[in-house]
CSV table of C-alpha atoms (C1' of nucleotides) in Angstrom, one decimal:
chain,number,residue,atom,x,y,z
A,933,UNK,CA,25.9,-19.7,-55.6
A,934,UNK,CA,26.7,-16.4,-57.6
A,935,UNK,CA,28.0,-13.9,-55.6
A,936,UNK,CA,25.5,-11.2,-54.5
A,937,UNK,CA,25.1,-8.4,-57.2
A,938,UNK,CA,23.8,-5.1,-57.1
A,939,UNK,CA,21.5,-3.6,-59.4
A,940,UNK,CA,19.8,-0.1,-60.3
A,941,UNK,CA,15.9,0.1,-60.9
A,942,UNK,CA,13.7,3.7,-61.9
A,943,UNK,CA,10.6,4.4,-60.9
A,944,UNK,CA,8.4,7.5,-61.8
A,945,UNK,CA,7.9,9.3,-58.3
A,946,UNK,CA,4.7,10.3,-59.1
A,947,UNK,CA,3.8,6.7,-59.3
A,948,UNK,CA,6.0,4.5,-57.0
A,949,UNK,CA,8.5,7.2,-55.1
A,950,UNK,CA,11.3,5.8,-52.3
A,951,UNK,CA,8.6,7.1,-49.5
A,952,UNK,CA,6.1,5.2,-50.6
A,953,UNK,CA,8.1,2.4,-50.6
A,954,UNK,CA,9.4,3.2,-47.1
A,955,UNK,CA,6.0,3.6,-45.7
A,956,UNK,CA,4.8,-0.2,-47.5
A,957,UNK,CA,8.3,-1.6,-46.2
A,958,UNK,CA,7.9,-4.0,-49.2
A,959,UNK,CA,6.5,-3.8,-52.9
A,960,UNK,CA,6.5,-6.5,-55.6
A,961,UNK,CA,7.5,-4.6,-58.8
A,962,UNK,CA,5.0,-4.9,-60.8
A,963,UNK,CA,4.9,-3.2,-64.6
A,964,UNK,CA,7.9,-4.0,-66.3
A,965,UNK,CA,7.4,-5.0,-69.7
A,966,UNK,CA,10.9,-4.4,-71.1
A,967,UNK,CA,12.5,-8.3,-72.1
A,968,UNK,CA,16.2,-6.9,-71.4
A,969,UNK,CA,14.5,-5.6,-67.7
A,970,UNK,CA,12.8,-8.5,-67.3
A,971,UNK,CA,15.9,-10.5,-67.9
A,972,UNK,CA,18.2,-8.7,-65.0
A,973,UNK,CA,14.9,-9.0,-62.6
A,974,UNK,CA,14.9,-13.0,-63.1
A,975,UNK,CA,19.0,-12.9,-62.0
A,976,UNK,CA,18.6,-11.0,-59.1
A,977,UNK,CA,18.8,-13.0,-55.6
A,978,UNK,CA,17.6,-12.2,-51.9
A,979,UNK,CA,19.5,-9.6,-50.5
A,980,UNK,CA,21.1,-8.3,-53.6
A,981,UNK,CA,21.6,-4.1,-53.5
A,982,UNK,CA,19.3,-2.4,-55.2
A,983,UNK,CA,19.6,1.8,-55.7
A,984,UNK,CA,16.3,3.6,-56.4
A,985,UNK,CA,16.1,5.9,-59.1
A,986,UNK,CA,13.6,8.6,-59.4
A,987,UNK,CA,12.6,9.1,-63.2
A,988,UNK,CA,10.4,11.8,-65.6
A,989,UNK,CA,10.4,14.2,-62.6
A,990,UNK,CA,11.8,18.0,-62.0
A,991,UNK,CA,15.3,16.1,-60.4
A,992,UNK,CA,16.4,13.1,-61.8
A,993,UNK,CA,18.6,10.5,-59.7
A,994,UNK,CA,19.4,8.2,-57.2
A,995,UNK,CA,17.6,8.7,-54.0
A,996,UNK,CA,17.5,5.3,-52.0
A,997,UNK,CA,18.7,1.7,-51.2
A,998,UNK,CA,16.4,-1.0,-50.8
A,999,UNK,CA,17.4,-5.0,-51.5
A,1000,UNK,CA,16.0,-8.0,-52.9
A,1001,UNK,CA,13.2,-9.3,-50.6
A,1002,UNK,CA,11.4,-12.0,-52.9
A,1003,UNK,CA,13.2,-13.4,-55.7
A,1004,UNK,CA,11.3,-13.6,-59.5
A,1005,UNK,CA,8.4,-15.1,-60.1
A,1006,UNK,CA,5.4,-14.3,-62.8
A,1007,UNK,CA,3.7,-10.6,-62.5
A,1008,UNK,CA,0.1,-11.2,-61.2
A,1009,UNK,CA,-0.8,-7.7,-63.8
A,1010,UNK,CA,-0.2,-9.6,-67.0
A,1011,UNK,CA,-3.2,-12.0,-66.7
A,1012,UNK,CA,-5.6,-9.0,-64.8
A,1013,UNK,CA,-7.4,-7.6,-68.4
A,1014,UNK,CA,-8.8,-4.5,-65.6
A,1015,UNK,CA,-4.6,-3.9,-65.4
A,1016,UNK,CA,-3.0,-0.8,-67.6
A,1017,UNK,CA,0.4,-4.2,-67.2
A,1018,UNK,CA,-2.5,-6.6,-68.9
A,1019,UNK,CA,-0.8,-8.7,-71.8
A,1020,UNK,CA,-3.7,-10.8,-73.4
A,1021,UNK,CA,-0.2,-12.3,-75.4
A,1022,UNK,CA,0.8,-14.2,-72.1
A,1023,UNK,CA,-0.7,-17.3,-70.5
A,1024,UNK,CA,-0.5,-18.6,-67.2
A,1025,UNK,CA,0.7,-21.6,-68.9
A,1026,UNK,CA,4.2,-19.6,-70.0
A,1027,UNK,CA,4.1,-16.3,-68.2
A,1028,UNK,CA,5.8,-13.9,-69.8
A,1029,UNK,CA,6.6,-11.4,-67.4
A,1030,UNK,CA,8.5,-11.3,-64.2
A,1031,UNK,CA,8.3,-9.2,-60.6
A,1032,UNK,CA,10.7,-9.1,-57.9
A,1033,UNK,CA,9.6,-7.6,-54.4
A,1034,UNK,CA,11.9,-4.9,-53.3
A,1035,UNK,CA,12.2,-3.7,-49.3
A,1036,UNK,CA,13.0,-0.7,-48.1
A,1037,UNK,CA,16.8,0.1,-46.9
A,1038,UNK,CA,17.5,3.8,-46.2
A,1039,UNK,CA,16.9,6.9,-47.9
A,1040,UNK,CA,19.8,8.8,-49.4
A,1041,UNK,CA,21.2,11.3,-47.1
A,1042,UNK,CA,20.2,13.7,-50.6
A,1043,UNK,CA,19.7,13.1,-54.3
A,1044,UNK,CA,22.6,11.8,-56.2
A,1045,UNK,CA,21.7,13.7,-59.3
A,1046,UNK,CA,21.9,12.2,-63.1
A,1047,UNK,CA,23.8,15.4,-63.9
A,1048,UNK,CA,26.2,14.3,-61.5
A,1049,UNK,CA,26.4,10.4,-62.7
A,1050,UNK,CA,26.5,11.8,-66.2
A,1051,UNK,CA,29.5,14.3,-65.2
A,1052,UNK,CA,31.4,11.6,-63.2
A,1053,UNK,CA,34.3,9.5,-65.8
A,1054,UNK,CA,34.3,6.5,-63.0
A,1055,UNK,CA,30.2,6.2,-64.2
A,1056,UNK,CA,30.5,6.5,-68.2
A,1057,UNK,CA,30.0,2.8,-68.2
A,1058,UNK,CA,26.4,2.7,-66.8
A,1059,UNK,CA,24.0,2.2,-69.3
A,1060,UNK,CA,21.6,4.9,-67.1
A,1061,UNK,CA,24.0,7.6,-68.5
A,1062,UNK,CA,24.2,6.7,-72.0
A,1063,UNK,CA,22.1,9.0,-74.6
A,1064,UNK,CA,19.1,7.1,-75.2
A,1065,UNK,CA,19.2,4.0,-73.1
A,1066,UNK,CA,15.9,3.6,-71.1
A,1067,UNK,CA,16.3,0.6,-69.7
A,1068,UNK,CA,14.7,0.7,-66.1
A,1069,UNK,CA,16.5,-2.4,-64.1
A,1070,UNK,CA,19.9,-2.3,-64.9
A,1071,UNK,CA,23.3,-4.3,-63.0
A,1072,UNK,CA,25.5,-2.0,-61.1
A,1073,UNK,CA,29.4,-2.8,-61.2
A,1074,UNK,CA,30.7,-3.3,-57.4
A,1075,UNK,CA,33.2,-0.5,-58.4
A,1076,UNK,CA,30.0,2.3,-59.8
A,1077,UNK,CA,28.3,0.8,-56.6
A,1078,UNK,CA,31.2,2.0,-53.9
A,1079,UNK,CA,32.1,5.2,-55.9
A,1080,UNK,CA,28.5,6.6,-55.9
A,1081,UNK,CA,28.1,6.4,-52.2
A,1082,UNK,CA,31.0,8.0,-51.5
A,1083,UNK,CA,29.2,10.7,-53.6
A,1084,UNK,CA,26.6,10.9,-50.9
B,1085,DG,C1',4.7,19.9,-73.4
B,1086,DC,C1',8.2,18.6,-76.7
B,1087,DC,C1',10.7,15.3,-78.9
B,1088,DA,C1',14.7,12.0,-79.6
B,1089,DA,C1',15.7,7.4,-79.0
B,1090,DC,C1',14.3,3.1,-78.5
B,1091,DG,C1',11.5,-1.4,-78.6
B,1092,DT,C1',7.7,-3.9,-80.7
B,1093,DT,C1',4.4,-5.0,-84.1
B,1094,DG,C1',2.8,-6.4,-88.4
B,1095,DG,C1',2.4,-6.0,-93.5
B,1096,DC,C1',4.8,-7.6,-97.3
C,135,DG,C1',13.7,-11.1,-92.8
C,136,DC,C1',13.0,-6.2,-93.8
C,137,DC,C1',11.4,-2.0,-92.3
C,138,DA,C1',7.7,1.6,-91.7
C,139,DA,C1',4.5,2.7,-88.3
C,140,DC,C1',3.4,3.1,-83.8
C,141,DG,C1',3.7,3.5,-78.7
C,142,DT,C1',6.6,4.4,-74.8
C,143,DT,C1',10.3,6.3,-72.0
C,144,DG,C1',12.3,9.9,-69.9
C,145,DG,C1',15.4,14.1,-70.1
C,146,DC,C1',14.9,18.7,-70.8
DNA sequence: GCCAACGTTGGC
DNA sequence: GCCAACGTTGGC
């Protein structure tokens, strides 16, 4: 068994934010349709770390922790055509897409900012604060995952 | 709302 | 297999 890992995943607030998910306790993560995201979903394992990251919205950054409550298995959106996730490329036969259900932790005591995470040397690793990179489920180094929360 | 960066698709 | 066109992400 691997060691427990921890992990980073965005979600537009306007859409999914870290009180919704504190008020449904639990969410299966529907939506991602990005092969390299898909890929880190499928390694994740119960209770794995996971920070939530608020995305396209007035303040960027981390704002919660939740874990991993269900590990992968095939998103129920990709085979609903009334879906905006529908994928009429995928069968149920080979699935091609991948959920994990995520419950809620704690809130952040305040918003660990992406200015912040970008201004920080200990972070310039992370692929969230590299010019470009829009990956949405990303791993999180033990060492990034310690040093932010002492940011909190 | 703009637009740079990126991933995917499909013609050839 | 190349690459132009297109759609999406997400910071600003």
């Amino acid at each position: 068994m691997s060691p427990a890992r921890h992990w980073l995943m965005k979600s537009e607030p306007d859409a999914f934010s870290i009180d919704a998910l504190k008020h449904r306790k639990q969410e299966p993560w529907d939506g991602v349709r990005n092969y390299q995201a898909r890929n880190y979903m499928r390694e994740m394992r119960k209770g794995d770390l996971v920070f939530f990251y608020h995305s396209n919205c007035a303040e960027p950054g981390i704002v919660g922790v939740a874990e991993v409550a269900v590990e992968a298995y095939p998103d129920p959106s990709q085979f609903d055509p009334k879906s905006k996730y529908f994928d009429p490329a995928s069968s149920r036969d080979a699935p091609r897409w991948s959920l994990v259900e995520v419950r809620f932790k704690r809130k952040l005591k305040r918003t660990i900012t992406l200015e912040e995470l970008k201004a920080d040397p200990a972070l310039a690793e992370m692929p969230l604060v590299r010019k470009g990179s829009r990956l949405s489920v990303m791993p999180v180094a033990a060492t990034e995952w310690k040093h932010i929360l002492t940011l909190e």
